[in-house]
XYZ file of C-alpha atoms in Angstrom:
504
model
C 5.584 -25.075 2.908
C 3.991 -24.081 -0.317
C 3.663 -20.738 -2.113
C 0.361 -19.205 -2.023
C -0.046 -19.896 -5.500
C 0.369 -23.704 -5.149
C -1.123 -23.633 -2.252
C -4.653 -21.983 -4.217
C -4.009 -24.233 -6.767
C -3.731 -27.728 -4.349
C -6.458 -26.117 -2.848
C -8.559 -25.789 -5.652
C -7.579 -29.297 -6.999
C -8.606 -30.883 -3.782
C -11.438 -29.422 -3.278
C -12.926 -29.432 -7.002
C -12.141 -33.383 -6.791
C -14.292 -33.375 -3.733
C -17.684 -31.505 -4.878
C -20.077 -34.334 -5.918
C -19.013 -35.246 -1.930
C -19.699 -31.805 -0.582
C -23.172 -31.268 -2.686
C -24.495 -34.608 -1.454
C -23.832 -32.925 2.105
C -26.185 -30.369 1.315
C -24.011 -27.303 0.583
C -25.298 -25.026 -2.034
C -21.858 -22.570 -1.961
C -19.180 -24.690 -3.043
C -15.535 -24.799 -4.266
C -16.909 -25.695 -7.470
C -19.248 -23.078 -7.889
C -17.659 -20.182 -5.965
C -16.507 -17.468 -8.239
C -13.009 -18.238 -9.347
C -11.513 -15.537 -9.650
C -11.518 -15.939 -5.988
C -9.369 -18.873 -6.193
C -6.877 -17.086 -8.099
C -6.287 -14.203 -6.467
C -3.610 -13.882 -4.080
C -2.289 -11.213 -1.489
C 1.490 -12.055 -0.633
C 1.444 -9.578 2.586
C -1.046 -12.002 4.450
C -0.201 -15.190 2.184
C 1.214 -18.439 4.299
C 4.231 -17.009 5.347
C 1.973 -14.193 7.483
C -0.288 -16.862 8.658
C 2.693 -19.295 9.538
C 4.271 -16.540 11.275
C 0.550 -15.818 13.583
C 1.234 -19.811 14.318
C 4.467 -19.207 15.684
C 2.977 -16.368 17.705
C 0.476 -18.943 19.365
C 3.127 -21.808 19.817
C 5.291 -19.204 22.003
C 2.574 -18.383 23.574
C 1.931 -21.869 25.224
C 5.375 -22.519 25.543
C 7.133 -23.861 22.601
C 10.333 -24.056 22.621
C 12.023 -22.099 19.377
C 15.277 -21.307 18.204
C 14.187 -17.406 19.066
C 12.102 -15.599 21.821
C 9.509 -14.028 19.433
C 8.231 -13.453 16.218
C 9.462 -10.056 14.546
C 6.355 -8.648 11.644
C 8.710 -6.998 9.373
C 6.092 -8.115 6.690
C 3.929 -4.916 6.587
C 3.815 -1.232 6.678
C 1.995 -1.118 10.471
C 3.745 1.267 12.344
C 1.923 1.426 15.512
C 2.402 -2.562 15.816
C 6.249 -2.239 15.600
C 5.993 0.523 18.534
C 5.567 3.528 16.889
C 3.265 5.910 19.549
C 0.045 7.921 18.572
C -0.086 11.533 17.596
C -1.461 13.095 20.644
C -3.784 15.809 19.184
C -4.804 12.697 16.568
C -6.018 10.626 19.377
C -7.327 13.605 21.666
C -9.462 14.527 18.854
C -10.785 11.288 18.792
C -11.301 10.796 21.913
C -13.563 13.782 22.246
C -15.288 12.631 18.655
C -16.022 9.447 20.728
C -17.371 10.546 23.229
C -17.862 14.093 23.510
C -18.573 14.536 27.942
C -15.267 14.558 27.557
C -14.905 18.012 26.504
C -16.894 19.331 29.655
C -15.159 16.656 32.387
C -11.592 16.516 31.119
C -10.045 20.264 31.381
C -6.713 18.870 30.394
C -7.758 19.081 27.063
C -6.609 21.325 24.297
C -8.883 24.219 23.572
C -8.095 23.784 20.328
C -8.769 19.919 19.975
C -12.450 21.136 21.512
C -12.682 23.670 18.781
C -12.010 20.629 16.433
C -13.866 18.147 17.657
C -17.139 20.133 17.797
C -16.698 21.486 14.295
C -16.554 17.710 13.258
C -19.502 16.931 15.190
C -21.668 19.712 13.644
C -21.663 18.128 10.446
C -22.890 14.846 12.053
C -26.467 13.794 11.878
C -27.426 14.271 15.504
C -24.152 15.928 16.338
C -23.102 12.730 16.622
C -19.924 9.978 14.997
C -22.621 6.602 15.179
C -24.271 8.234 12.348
C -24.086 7.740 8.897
C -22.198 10.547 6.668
C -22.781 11.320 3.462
C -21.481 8.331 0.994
C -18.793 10.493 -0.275
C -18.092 11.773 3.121
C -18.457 14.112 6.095
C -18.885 17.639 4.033
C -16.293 19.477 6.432
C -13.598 16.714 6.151
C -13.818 16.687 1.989
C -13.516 20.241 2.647
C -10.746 20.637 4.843
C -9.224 17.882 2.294
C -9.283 20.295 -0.339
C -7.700 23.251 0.711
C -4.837 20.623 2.205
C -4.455 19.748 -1.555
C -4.579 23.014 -2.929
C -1.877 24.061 0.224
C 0.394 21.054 -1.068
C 0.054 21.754 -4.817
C 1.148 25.790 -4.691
C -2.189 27.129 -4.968
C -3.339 24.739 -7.308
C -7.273 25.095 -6.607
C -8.966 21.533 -5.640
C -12.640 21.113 -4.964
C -14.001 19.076 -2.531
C -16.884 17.849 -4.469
C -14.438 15.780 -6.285
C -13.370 14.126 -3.177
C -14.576 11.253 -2.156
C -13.635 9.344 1.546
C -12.872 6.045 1.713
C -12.143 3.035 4.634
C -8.141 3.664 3.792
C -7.037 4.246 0.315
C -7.237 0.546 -0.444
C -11.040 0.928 -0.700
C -11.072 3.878 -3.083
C -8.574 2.481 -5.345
C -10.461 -0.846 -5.340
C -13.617 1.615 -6.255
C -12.178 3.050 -8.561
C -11.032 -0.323 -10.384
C -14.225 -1.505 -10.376
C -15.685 1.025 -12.496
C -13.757 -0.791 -15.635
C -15.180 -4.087 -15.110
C -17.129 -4.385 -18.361
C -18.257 -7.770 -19.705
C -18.908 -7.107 -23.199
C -16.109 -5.806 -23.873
C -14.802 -7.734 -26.762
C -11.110 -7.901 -24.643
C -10.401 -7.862 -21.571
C -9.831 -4.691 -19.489
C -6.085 -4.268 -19.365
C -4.848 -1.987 -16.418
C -0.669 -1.499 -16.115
C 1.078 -1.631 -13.005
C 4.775 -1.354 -11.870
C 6.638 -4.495 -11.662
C 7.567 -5.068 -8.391
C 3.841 -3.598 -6.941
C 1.950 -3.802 -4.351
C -0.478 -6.881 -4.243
C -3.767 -5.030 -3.672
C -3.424 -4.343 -7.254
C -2.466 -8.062 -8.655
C -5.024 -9.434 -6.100
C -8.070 -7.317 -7.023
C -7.213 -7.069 -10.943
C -7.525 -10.813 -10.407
C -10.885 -10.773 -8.393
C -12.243 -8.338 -10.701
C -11.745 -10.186 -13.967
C -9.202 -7.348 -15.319
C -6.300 -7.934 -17.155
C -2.715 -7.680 -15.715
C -0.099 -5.136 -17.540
C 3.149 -5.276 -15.844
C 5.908 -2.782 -16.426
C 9.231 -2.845 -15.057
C 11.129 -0.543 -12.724
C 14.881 -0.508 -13.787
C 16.526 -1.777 -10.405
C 19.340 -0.552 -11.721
C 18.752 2.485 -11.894
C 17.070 3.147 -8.128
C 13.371 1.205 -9.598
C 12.856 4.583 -11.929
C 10.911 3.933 -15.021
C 11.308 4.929 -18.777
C 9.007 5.052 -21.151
C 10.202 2.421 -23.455
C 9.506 -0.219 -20.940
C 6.140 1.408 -21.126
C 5.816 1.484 -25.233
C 7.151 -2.455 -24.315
C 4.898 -3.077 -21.878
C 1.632 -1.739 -23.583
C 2.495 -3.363 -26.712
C 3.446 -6.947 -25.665
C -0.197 -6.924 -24.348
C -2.667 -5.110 -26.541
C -3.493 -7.690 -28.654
C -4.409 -9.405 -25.468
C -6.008 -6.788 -23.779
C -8.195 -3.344 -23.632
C -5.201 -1.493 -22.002
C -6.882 1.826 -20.596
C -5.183 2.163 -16.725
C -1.708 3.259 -15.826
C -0.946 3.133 -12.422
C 1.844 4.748 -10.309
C 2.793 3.923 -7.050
C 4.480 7.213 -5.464
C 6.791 7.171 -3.504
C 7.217 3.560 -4.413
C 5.761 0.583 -2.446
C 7.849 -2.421 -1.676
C 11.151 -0.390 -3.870
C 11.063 3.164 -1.500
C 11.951 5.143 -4.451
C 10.626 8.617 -5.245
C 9.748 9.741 -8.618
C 11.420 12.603 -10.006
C 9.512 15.140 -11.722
C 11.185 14.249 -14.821
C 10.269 10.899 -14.361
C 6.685 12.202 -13.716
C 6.257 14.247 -16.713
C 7.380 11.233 -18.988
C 4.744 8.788 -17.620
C 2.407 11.685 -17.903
C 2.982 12.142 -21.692
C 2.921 8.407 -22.133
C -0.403 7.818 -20.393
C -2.073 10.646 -23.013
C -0.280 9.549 -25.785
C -2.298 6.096 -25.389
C -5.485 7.345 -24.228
C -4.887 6.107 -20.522
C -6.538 6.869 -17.249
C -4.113 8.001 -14.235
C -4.043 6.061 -11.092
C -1.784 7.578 -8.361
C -1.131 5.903 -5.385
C 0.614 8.812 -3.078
C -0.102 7.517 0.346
C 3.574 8.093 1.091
C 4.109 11.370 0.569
C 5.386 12.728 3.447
C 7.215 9.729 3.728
C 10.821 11.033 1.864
C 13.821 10.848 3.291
C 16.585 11.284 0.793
C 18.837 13.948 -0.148
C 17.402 15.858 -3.312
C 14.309 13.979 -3.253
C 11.110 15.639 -3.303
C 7.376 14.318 -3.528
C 5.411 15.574 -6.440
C 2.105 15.288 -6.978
C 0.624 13.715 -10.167
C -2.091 16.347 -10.111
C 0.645 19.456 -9.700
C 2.915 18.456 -12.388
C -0.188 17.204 -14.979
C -1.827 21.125 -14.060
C 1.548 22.957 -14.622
C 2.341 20.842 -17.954
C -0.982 22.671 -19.131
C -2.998 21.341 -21.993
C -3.549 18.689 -23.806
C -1.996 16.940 -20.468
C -3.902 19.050 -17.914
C -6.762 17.570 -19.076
C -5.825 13.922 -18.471
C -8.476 11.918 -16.442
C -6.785 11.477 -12.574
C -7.635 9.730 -9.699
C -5.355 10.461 -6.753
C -5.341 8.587 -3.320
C -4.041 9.578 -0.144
C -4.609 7.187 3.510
C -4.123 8.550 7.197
C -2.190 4.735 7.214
C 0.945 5.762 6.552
C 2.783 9.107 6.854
C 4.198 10.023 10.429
C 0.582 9.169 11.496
C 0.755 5.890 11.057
C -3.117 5.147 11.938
C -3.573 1.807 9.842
C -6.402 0.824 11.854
C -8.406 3.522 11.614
C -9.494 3.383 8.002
C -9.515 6.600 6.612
C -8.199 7.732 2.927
C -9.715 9.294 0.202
C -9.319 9.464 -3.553
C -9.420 12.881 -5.955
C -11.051 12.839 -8.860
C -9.273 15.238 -12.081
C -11.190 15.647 -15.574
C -13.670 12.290 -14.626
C -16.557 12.663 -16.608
C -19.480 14.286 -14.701
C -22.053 11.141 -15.739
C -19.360 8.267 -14.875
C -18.840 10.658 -11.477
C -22.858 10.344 -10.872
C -22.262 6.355 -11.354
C -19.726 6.047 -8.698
C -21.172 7.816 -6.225
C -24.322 5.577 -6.973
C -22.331 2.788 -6.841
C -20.199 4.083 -2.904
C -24.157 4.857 -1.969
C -24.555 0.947 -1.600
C -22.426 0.885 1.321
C -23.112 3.813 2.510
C -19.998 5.228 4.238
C -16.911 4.735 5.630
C -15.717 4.508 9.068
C -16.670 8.295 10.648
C -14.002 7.541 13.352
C -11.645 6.871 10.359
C -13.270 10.175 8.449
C -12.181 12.074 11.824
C -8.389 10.999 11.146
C -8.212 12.332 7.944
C -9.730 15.283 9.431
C -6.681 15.528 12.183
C -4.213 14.893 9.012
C -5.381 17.553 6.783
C -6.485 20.245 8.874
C -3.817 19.749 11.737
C -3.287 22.580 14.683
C -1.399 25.235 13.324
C 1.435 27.651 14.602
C 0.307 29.772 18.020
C -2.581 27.343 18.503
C -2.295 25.105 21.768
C -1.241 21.917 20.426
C 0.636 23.091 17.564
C 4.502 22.564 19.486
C 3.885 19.042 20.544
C 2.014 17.979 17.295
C 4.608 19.332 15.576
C 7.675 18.028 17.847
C 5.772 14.465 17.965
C 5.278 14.249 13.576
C 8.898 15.489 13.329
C 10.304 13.274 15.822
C 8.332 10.424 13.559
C 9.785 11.426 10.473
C 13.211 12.100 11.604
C 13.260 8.472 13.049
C 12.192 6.880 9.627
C 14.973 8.371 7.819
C 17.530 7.664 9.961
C 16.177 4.017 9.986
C 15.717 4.349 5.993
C 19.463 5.493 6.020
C 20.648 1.985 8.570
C 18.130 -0.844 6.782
C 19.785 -0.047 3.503
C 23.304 0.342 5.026
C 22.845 -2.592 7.104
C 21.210 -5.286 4.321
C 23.991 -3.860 1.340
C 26.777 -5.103 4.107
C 25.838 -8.429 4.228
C 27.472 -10.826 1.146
C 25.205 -11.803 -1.132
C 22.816 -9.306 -0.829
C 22.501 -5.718 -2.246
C 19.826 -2.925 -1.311
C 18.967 0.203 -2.972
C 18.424 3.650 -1.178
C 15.232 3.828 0.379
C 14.342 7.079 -0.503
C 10.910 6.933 0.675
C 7.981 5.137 1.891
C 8.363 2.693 4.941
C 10.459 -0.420 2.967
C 13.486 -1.802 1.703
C 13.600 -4.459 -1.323
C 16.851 -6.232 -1.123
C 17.756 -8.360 -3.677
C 19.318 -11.657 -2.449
C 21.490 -13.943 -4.262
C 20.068 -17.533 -3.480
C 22.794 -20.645 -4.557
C 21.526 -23.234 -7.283
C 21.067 -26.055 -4.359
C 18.678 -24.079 -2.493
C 16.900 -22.881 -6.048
C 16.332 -26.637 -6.841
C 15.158 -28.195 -3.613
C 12.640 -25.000 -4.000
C 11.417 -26.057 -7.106
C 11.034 -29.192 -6.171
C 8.906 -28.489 -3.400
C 6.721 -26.168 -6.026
C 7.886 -23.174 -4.397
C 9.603 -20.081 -5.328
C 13.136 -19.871 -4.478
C 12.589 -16.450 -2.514
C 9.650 -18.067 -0.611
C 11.630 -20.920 0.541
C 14.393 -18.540 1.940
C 11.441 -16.636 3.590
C 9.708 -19.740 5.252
C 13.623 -21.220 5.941
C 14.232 -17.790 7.820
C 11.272 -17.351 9.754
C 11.705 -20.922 10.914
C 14.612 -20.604 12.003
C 14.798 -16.902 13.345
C 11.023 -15.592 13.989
C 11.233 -12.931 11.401
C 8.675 -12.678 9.408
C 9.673 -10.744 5.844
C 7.856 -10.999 2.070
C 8.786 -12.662 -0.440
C 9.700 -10.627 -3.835
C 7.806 -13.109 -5.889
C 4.582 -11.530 -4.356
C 5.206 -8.210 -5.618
C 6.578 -9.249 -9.338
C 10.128 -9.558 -9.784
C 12.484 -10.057 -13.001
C 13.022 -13.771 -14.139
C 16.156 -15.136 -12.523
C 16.010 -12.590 -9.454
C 14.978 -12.801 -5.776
C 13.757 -10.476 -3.724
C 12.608 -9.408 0.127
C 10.608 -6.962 1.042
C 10.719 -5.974 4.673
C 9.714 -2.614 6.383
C 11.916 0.209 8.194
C 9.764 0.205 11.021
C 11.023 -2.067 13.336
C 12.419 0.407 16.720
C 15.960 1.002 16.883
C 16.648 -1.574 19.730
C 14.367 -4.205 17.973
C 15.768 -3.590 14.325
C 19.407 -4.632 16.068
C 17.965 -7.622 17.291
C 16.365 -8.623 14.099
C 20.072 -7.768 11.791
C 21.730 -9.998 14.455
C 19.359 -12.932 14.040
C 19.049 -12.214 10.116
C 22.701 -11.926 9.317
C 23.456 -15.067 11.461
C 20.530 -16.855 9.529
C 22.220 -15.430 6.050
C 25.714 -16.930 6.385
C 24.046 -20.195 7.878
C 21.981 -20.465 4.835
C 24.704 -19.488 2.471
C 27.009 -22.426 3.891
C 24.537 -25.225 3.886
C 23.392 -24.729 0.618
C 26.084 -23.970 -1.537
């Protein structure tokens, strides 16, 4: 197997040597005319490994005969695939959103989740979740958003007509992004982003005709980040580049680490120091686990710092994806807008107006996250015994992945102090590294590939999140249950030392 890259670029090669054949069939969208930044861009969390994996899934499923009874997805942050149950009052509320005779036929409900549920509805056209909302949102929902902020930040006040919902956070950010696209520009756009990251930012930096800025997190030192490997960073590429993002990824996503406010405040002076625009990705804030961790937002600590940096432009996202809710499919996140200028704000909204909304069922979920039952209200002790229960689970499983991976020789594994993954690093020997390159393939891809294979689970490759020269990487997810994250150590650990033997 190939890595996605060579696999865009055979691909592409292919395919461009094929066009004068594909025209003369008629076809007016081709290969050779398609935009190519397209081509380029790649998304390692659904790259070949993914799709071999969904083969392997199929080939069991008609009887194959493999080394291993199924295929383990450790490759991506979807809890309620790996067995992870629905909030009750989250999928109550829904239920009723969906179709509200339930409210009169079903007295088992919650006379709270009722309460809920028609508040929702009264700010739908026709009372109603198959209508549009506004582009920026249901009004109630942006509101309820914004005194969850303000609750979060200490008091900080937030306004929800600087909220904005989106299908997940993945669609704001991407929003937001597009807003520096600029052609004439004499440079490119340059927008900086933490080496390892999350591929929705290499992948649509690429489609978007931006410029990539990578800065480092210091593995050594738990993936934190210091601002002369942002002076490094910044300068290596001006000359090549517009540089006028930063973005943070908080807690971190694949590394699991959580910012300190220290940490915070330095990235916050840097980022005015240059001119920059803020970017913070915090869907995983209530996902910390360690001891003396804490979440802080970007917004709270830029506020308290006062001015000049108070009046830093922000945009912070949040997703109902992640969390203890865990509600991937569902589609609902938002972004918050801090210091934007009013006319560029009028722009976006223009430009969200062209697809008119997101999901409402999704803009109900964020609803159930932000404005959950509170305390003497009917589903407040189960909510509230269900989200802990979900929480408590992830760190204990945050605690045994990075246990469990540092054990094993030749590999070594950071604290996961937050979000939902572990990034090991893996030592790979020099006979492996070669027969990789020969193949045109990364050496932490071929490991991948060798281990799915041979074992059905199906992990990410470091080299699609950015990785230091000379170091490999894996990024797998906490999420697996108890019972099926013993299964998976046994199978990877055996894999490991087989690996380890027959290539050394």
């Amino acid at each position: 197997m190939r890595t996605a890259q060579a696999l865009s670029g055979l691909v592409a090669r292919r395919l461009f040597s094929s066009s004068t054949r594909i025209m003369a069939s008629g076809k007016t969208l081709t290969v050779s005319n398609i935009n190519p930044n397209v081509i380029k861009m790649e998304y390692a969390v659904r790259g070949p490994i993914v799709i071999r994996a969904v083969e392997l899934e199929k080939e069991l499923a008609n009887g194959a005969q493999k080394p291993f009874p199924n295929v383990i997805k450790a490759n991506i942050g979807d809890a309620h695939a790996m067995g992870q149950k629905p909030i009750t009052f989250i999928r109550q509320l829904l239920a009723c959103i969906a179709n509200p005779s339930l409210m009169e036929t079903d007295k088992t409900l919650p006379s709270d989740v009722i309460e809920h549920a028609n508040a929702f509805l009264g700010n739908c056209g026709g009372k109603s979740a198959g209508a549009y909302s506004q582009s920026t949102g249901v009004e109630v929902v942006r509101k309820h958003v914004s005194e969850y902020i303000s609750r979060r930040d200490g008091g900080i006040p937030s306004n929800s007509e600087d909220i904005c919902l989106s299908g997940g956070a993945s669609e704001s950010i991407r929003n937001v992004l597009k807003l520096f696209i600029n052609r004439n520009n004499a440079k490119k756009i340059g927008i900086m982003i933490p080496i390892p990251q999350y591929p929705l930012y290499s992948a649509t930096i690429e489609e978007f005709g931006l410029g990539q800025v990578g800065y480092y997190l210091s593995e050594a030192s738990n993936w934190s980040l210091d601002e002369a490997e942002l002076e490094r960073s910044f300068n290596d590429h001006s000359k090549e580049y517009d540089i006028r993002v930063l973005c943070i990824i908080n807690p971190g996503n694949p590394t699991g680490q959580v910012l300190s406010r220290e940490n915070i405040e330095t990235i916050i002076k840097f980022a005015h120091k240059k001119k920059l625009f803020l970017m913070a990705d915090e869907v995983y804030q209530d996902n910390v686990y360690a001891q003396g961790s804490e979440f802080h937002s970007f917004k709270k600590v830029l506020v308290e710092m006062g001015e000049p940096y108070s009046k830093l432009e922000l945009a912070s996202f949040h997703s109902v994806s992640k969390g203890y809710m865990g509600e991937c499919g569902m589609r609902g996140g938002y972004v918050e807008f801090l210091n934007l200028d009013p006319e560029v704000y009028v722009l976006f909204k223009k430009m969200i107006s062209a697809k008119l909304c997101s999901t409402v069922l999704g803009q109900a979920v964020i609803d159930a996250v932000v404005n959950p039952p509170k305390e003497g209200e009917p589903s407040y002790a189960l909510w509230k015994k269900e989200r802990d229960a979900v929480l408590a689970s992830l760190k204990e499983r945050a605690t045994l992945v990075e246990k469990a991976y540092s054990s094993i020789d030749g590999i070594s594994c950071n604290p996961v102090q937050g979000a939902m993954y572990a990034f090991p690093q893996i030592t790979i020997p020099q006979k492996a590294v070669e027969i990789a390159q020969s193949r045109n393939q990364q050496p932490d891809f071929f490991y991948a590939m060798e281990l799915l294979e041979s074992t059905g689970i199906c992990i990410v490759p470091g080299s699609g999140f950015g990785q230091k020269d000379g170091t490999y990487h894996f990024r797998t997810t906490i999420l697996p249950q108890p019972e099926l994250f013993k299964d998976m150590l046994a199978r990877f650990t055996d894999f490991h030392a087989k690996f380890l033997a027959q290539y050394k």
